[in-house]
Coordinates of C-alpha atoms and ligand atoms in Angstrom, one line a residue:
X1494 CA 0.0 0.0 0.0
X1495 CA 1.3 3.0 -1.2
X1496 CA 1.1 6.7 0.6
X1497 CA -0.2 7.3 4.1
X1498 CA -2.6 5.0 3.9
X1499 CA -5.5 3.4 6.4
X1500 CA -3.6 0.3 7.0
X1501 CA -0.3 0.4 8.9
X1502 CA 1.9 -2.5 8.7
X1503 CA 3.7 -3.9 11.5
X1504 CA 7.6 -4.2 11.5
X1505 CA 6.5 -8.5 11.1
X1506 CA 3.9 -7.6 7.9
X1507 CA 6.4 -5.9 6.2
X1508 CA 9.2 -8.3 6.8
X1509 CA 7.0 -11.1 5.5
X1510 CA 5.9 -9.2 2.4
X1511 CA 9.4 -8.7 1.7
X1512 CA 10.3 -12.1 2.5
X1513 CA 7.7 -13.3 0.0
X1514 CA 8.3 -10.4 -3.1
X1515 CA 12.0 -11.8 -2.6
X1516 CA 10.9 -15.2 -3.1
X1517 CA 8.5 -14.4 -6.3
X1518 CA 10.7 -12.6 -7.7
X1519 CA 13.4 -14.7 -7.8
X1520 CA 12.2 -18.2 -7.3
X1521 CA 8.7 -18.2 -9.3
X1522 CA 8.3 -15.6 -11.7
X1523 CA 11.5 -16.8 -13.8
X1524 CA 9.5 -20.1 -14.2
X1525 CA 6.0 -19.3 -14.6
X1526 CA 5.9 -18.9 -18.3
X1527 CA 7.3 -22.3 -18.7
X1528 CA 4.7 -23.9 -16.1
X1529 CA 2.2 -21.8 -17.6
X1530 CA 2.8 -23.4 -21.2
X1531 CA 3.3 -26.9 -20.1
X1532 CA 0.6 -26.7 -17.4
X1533 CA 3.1 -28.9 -15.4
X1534 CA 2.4 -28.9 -11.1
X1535 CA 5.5 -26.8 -10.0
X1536 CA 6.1 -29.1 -6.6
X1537 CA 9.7 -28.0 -6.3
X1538 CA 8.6 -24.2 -5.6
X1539 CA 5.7 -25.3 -3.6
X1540 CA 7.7 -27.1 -1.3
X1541 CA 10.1 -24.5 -0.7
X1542 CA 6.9 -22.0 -0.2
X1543 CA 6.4 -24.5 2.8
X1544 CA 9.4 -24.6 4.4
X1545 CA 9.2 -20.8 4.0
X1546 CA 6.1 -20.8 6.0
X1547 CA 3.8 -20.0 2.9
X1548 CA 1.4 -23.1 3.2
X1549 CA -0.2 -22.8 6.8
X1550 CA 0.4 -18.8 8.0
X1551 CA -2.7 -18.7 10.0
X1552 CA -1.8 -21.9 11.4
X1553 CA -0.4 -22.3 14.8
X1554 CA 3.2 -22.9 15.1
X1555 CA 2.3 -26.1 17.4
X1556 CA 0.0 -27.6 14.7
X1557 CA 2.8 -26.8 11.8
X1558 CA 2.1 -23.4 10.6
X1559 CA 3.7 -20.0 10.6
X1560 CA 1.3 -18.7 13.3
X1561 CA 0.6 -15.5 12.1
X1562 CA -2.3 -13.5 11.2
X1563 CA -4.7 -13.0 8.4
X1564 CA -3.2 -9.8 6.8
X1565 CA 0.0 -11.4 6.9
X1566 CA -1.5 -14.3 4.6
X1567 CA -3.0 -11.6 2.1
X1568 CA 0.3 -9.8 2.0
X1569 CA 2.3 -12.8 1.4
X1570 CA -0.5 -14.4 -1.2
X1571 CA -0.6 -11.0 -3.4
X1572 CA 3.2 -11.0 -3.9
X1573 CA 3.3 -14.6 -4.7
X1574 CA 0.6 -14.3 -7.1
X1575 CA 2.4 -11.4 -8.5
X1576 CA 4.6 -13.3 -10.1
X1577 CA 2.3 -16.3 -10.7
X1578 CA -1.8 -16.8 -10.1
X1579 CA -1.5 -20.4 -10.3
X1580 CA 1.3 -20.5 -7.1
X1581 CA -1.5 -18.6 -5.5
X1582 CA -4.2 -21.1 -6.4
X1583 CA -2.4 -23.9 -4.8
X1584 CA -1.3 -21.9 -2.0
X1585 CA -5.1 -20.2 -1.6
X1586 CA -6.6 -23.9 -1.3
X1587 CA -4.1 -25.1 1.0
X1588 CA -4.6 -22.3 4.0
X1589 CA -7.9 -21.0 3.5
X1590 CA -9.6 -24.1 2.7
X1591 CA -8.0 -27.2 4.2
X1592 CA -5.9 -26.0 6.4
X1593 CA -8.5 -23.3 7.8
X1594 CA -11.2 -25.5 8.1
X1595 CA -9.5 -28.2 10.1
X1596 CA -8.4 -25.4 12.4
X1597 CA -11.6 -24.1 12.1
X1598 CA -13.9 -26.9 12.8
X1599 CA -11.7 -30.1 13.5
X1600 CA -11.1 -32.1 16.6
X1601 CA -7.6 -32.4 18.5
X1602 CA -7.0 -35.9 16.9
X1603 CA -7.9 -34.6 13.2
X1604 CA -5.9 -31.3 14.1
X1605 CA -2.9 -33.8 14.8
X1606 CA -3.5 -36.4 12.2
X1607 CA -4.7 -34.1 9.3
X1608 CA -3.0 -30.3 10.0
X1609 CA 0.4 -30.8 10.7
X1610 CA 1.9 -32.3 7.4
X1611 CA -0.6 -29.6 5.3
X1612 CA 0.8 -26.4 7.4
X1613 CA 4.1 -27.2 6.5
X1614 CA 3.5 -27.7 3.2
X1615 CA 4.9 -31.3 3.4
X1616 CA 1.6 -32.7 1.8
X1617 CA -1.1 -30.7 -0.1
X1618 CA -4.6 -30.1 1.0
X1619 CA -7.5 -30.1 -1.3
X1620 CA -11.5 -28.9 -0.9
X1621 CA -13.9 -30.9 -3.2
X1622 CA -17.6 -29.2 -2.8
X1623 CA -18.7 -29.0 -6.4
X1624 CA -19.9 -31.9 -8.6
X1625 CA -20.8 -32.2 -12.5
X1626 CA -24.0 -31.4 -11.9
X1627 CA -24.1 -29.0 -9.0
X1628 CA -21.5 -25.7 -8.8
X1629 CA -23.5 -22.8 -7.1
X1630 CA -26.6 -24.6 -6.0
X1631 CA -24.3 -27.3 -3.5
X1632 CA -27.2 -28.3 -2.5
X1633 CA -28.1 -30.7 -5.7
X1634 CA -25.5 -32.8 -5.3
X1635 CA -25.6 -36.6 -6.5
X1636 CA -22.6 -38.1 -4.4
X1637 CA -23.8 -40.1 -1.2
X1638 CA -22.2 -41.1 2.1
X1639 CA -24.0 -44.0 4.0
X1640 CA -23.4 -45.2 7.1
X1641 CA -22.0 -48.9 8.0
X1642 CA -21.0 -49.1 11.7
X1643 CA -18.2 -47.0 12.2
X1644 CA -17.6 -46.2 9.3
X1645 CA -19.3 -44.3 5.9
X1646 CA -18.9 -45.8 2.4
X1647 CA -19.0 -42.8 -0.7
X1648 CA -19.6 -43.3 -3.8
X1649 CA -19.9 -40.2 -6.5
X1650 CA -17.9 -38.1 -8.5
X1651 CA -16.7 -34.5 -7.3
X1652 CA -15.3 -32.1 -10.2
X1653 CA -13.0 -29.5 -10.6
X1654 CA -11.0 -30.2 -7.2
X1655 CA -7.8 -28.0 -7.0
X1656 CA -4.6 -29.5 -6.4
X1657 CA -6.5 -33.2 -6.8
X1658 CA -3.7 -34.4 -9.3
X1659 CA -1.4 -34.3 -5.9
X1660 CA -3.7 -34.0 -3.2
X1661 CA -3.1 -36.1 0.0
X1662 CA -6.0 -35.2 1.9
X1663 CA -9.5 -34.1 0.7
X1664 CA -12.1 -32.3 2.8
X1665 CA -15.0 -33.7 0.8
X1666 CA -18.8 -32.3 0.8
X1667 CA -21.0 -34.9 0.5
X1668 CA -25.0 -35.9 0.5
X1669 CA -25.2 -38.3 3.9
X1670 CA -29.4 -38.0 3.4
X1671 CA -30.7 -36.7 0.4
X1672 CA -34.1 -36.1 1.3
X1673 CA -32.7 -32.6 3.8
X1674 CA -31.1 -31.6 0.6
X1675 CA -28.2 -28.5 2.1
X1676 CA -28.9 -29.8 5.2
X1677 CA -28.0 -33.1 4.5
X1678 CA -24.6 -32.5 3.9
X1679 CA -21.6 -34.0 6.1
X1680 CA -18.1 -33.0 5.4
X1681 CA -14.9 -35.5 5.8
X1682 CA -11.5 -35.8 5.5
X1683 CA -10.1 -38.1 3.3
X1684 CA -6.9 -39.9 2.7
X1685 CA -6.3 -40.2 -0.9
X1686 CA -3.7 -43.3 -0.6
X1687 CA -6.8 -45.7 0.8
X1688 CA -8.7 -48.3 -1.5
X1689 CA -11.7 -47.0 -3.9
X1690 CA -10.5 -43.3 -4.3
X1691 CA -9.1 -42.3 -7.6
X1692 CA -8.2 -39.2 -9.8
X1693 CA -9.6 -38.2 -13.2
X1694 CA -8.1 -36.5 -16.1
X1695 CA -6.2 -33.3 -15.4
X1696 CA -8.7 -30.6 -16.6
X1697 CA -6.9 -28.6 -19.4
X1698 CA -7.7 -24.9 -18.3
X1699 CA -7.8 -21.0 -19.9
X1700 CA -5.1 -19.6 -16.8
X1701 CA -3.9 -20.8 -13.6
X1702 CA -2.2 -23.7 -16.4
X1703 CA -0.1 -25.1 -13.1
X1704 CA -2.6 -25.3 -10.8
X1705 CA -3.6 -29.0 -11.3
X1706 CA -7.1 -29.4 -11.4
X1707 CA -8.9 -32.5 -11.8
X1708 CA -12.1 -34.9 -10.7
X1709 CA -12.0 -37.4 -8.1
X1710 CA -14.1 -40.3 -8.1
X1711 CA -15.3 -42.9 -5.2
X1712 CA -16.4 -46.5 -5.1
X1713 CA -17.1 -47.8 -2.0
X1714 CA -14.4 -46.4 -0.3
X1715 CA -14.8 -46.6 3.5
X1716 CA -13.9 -43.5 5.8
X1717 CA -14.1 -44.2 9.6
X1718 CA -16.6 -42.4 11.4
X1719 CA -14.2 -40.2 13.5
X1720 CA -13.3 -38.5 9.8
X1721 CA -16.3 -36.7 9.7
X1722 CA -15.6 -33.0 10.3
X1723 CA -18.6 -30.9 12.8
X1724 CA -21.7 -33.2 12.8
X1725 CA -23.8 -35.1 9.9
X1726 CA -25.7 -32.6 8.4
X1727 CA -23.0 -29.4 9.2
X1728 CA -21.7 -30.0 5.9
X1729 CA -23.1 -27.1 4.0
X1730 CA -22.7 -24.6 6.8
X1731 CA -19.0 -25.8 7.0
X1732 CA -18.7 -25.1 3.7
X1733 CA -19.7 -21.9 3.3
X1734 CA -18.2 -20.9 6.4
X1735 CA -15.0 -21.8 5.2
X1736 CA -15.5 -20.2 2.0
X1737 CA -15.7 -17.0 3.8
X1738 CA -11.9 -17.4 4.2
X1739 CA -11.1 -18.5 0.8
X1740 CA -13.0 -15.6 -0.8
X1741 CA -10.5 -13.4 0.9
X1742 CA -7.8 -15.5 -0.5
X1743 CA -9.4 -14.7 -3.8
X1744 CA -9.4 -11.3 -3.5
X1745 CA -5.5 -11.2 -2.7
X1746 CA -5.1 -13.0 -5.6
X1747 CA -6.6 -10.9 -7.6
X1748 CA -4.8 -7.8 -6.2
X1749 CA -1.7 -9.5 -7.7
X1750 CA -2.7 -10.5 -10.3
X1751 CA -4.1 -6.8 -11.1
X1752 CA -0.5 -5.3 -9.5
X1753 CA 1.9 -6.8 -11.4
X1754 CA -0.4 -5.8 -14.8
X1755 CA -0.5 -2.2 -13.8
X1756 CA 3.2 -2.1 -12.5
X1757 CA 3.9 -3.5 -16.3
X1758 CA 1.3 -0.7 -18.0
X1759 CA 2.8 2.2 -16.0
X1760 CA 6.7 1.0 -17.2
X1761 CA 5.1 0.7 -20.8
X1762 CA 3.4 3.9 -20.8
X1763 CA 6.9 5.8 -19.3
X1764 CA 8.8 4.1 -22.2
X1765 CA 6.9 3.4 -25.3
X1766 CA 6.3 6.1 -27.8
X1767 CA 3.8 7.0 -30.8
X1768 CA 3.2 9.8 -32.6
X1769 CA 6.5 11.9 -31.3
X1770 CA 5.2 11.5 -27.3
X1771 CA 5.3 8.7 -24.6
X1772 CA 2.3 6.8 -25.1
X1773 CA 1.4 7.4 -21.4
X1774 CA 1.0 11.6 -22.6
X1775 CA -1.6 10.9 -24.3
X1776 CA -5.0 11.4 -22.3
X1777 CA -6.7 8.4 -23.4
X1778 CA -3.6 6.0 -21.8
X1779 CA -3.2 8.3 -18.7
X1780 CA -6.5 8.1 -17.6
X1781 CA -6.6 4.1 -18.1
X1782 CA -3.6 4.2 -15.8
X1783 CA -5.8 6.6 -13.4
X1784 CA -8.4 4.0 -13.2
X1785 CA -6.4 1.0 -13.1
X1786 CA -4.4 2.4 -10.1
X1787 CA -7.8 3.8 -8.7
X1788 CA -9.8 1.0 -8.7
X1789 CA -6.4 -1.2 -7.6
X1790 CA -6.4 0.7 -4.8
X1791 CA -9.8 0.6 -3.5
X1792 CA -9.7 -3.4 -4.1
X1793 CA -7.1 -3.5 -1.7
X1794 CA -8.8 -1.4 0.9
X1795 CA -11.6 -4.2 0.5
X1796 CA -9.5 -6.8 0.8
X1797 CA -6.9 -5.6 4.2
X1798 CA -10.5 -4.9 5.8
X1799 CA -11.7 -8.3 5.3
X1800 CA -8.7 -9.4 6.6
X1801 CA -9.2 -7.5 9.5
X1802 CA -12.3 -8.5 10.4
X1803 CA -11.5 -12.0 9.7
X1804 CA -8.9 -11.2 12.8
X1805 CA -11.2 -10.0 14.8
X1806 CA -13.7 -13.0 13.9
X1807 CA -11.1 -15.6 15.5
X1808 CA -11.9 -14.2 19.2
X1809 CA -15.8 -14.0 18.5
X1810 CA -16.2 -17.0 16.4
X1811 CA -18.6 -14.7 14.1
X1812 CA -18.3 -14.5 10.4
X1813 CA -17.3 -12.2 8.3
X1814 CA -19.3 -13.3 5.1
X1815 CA -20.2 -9.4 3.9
X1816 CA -16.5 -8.5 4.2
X1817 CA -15.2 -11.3 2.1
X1818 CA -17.7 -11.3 -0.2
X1819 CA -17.6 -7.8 -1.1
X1820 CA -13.5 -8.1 -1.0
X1821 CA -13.8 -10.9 -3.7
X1822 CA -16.5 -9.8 -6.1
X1823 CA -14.5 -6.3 -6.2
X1824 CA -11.0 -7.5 -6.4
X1825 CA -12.0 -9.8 -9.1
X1826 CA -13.8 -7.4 -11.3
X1827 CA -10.8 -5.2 -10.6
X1828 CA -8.6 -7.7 -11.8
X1829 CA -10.4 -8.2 -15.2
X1830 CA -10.9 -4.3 -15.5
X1831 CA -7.2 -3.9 -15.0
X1832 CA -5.8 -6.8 -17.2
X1833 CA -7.7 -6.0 -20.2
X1834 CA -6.4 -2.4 -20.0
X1835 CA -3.2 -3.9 -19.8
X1836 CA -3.5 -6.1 -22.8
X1837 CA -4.2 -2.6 -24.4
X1838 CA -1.6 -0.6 -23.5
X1839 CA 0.7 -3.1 -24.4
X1840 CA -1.0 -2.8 -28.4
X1841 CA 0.4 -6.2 -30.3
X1842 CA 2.7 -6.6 -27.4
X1843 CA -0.1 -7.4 -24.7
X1844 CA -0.9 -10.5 -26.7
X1845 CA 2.2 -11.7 -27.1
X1846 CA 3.4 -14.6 -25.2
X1847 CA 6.6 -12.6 -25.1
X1848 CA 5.1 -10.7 -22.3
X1849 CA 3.2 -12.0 -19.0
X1850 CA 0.5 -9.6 -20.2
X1851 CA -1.9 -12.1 -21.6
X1852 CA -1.1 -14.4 -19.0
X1853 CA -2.5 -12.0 -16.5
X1854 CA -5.7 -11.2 -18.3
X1855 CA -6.0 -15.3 -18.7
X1856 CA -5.5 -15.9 -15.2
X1857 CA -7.5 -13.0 -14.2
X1858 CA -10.5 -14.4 -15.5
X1859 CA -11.4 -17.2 -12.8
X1860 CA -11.2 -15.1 -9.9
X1861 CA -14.4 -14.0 -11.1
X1862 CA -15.8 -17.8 -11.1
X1863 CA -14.3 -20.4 -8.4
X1864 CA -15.4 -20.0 -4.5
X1865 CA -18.7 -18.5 -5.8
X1866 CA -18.8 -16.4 -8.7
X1867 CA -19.5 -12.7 -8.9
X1868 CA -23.3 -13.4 -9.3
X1869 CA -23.5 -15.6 -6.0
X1870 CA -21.0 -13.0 -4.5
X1871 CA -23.5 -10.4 -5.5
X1872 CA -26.9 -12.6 -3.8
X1873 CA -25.3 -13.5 -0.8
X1874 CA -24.3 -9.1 -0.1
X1875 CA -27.6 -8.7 -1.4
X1876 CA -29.7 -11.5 1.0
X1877 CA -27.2 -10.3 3.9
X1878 CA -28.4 -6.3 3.3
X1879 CA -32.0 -6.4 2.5
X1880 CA -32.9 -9.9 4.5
X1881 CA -34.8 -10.6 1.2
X1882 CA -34.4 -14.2 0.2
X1883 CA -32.9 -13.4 -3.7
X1884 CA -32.7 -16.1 -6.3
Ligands
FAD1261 C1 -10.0 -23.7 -12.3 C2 -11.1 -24.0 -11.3 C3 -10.8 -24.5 -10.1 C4 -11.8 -24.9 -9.2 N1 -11.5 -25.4 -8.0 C5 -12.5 -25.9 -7.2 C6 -12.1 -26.6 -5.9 O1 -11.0 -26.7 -5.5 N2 -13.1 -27.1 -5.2 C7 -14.4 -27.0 -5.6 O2 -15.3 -27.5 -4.9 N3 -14.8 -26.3 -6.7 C8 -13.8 -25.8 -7.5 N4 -14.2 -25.1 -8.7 C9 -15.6 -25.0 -9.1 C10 -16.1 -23.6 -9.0 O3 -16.2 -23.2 -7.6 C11 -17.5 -23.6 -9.8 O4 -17.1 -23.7 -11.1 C12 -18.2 -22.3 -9.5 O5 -18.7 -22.3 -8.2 C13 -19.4 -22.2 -10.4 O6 -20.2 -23.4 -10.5 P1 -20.5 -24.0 -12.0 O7 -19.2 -24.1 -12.8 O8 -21.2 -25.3 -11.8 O9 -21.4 -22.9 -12.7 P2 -23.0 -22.9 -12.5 O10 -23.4 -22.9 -11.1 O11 -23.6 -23.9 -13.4 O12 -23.3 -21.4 -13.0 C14 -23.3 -21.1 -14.4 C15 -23.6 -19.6 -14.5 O13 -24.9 -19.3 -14.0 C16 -24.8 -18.3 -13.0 N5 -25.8 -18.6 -11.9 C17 -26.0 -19.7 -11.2 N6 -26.9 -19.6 -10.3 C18 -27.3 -18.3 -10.3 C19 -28.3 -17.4 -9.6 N7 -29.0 -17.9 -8.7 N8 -28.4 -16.1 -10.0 C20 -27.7 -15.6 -11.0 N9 -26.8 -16.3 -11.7 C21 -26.6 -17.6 -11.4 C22 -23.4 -18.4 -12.5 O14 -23.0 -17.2 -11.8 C23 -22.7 -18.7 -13.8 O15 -22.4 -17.5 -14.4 C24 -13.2 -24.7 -9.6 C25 -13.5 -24.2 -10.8 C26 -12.5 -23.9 -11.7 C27 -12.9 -23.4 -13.1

């Protein structure tokens, strides 16, 4: 954050931010064209983000993470994605949504068992809510848990999981009684080395190419009963709840995306000349940049708050859903806004694969879809202001 600003950063935020611009810079964005073309998983940098710290912040020290707090993770998850979204997506997923939730909502045994080796980024976390048939309405989904003792057997197929290609540990949304549709969802955590789960085809994507993606599929495979994470039927609340974390993930993400595309314009604009004059004297490109930077700006403002009141959430156990939702669905639109002016202030340059340019605007583009997209973002500020039940 630039200027005198709202937000002042602690002598530890700004250490960590710096600690993690280093490690972009240096570490990920020499490499992210290449992963970006081959759409490769890039596990060597994502271990070293977790022995930096970078895959459980929020996490207690004593349960494997960095133990620090939740502006610290949006710091540290816009630089990273500065120099590559799809670092961020894995990175996003494995603290906000595994690695939260277990915090979050586990017991001490599936703290121990499940948190540890995720917050250290020794093994990768994965969240597996949406199905073929059901993305925004969760609450159609086909997949089925039934109970046998002590133990459930699922059967079903979940879709677009990130991080599934490599995933040791699901948390897995699924229907334990049908008939109480939301309600009768139960969440569990599942180990991806045990008989009758199995990974489908790598989904071949428009941005965030490293970020493996894929479905996982079930048959008859038996998870004990002390797997299931909250109650039967606290599936769906879980879910959401812990959405409300990754939605502020989102948001940072997008703010990096968005940075490093302005940062780009503003050099391009200084340097690049038409017509006898810097391309940035003419009105039409300065007051692109005056947008892009203004809207940047209040995206970010969005986002720290949210991260604030996530903070302050932790004491009261409240949530924090109009924050993160507001955060997301303007950081995202942001991010589109900003990497399409991008692409054309670069001219023929912005869509070369020369440049990150176009990588930017491609990866820009599903921060306006995954973890709700901006027209469930929109409902949900909408149902939370006016107490009206929108559809
Ligand atoms: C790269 C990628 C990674 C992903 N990672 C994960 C993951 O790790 N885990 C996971 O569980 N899911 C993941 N997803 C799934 C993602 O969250 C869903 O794609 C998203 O929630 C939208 O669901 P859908 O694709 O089924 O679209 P649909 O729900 O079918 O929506 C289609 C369109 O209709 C609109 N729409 C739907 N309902 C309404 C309404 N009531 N009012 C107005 N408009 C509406 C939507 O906004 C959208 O524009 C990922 C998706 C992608 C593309």
């Amino acid at each position: 954050m630039s200027g005198n600003g709202l937000f002042s950063l602690t002598d530890e935020h700004e250490m960590l931010r710096q600690a993690a611009r280093d490690f972009a810079r240096n570490e990920i964005a020499p490499i992210a064209a290449e992963f970006d073309e081959t759409g490769e998983f890039p596990s060597e940098t994502i271990a070293k983000m977790g022995a930096m710290g970078f895959m459980g912040i929020e996490v207690p020290e004593e349960y494997g993470g960095a133990g620090m707090d939740t502006l610290s993770y949006v710091l540290a998850l816009e630089e990273i994605c500065k120099a590559d979204a799809a670092h961020g997506t894995i990175m996003s997923v494995n603290n906000s949504l595994f690695c939260h939730a277990v915090l979050r909502f586990g017991t001490e045994a599936q703290k121990d068992k499940y948190l540890r080796g995720v917050a250290s980024g020794q093994a990768i976390g994965a969240y597996s809510l949406t199905e073929p048939m059901s993305g925004s309405d969760a609450g159609t989904m086909r997949s089925r848990a039934i109970r046998e003792g002590d133990h459930y057997v699922i059967n079903g197929r979940k879709s677009w999981v990130t991080s599934a290609p490599v995933a040791d540990y699901v948390l897995l949304f699924t229907m334990t009684d049908p008939e109480k549709k939301h309600r009768g969802i139960s969440a569990f955590l599942i180990d991806t080395d045990q008989p009758g789960f199995a990974r489908g085809k790598k989904e071949p994507k428009l941005g965030i190419r490293a970020s493996a993606t894929s479905e996982i599929l079930f048959e008859d495979y038996h998870v004990p009963a002390e797997n299931r994470l909250g109650e039967e039927g606290e599936g769906f609340k879980i879910a959401m709840s812990v959405l409300d974390a990754g939605r502020i993930g989102i948001a940072a993400q997008a703010l990096g995306i968005a940075g490093a595309a302005y940062e780009h314009s503003v050099a391009y604009a200084q340097e690049r000349e038409a017509f006898g004059s810097k391309i940035g004297e003419f009105q039409g490109v300065a007051f692109q940049l005056a947008d892009m930077k203004t809207r940047l700006e209040a995206a970010r403002l969005l986002t720290y708050n949210a991260a604030l009141a996530k903070e302050k959430c932790k004491q009261t156990g409240e949530r924090f859903t109009l924050e993160a939702s507001m955060a997301k669905l303007f950081a995202s639109e942001t991010a589109m806004f900003v990497t399409h002016a991008a692409v054309q202030i670069h001219g023929g340059m912005g869509y070369s694969k020369e440049l990150p340019i176009e990588r930017y605007f491609r990866d820009a583009k599903i921060t306006e879809i995954y973890e709700g997209t901006s027209e469930i973002q929109r409902m949900v500020i909408a149902r939370l202001e006016t107490g009206l039940r929108i559809t």
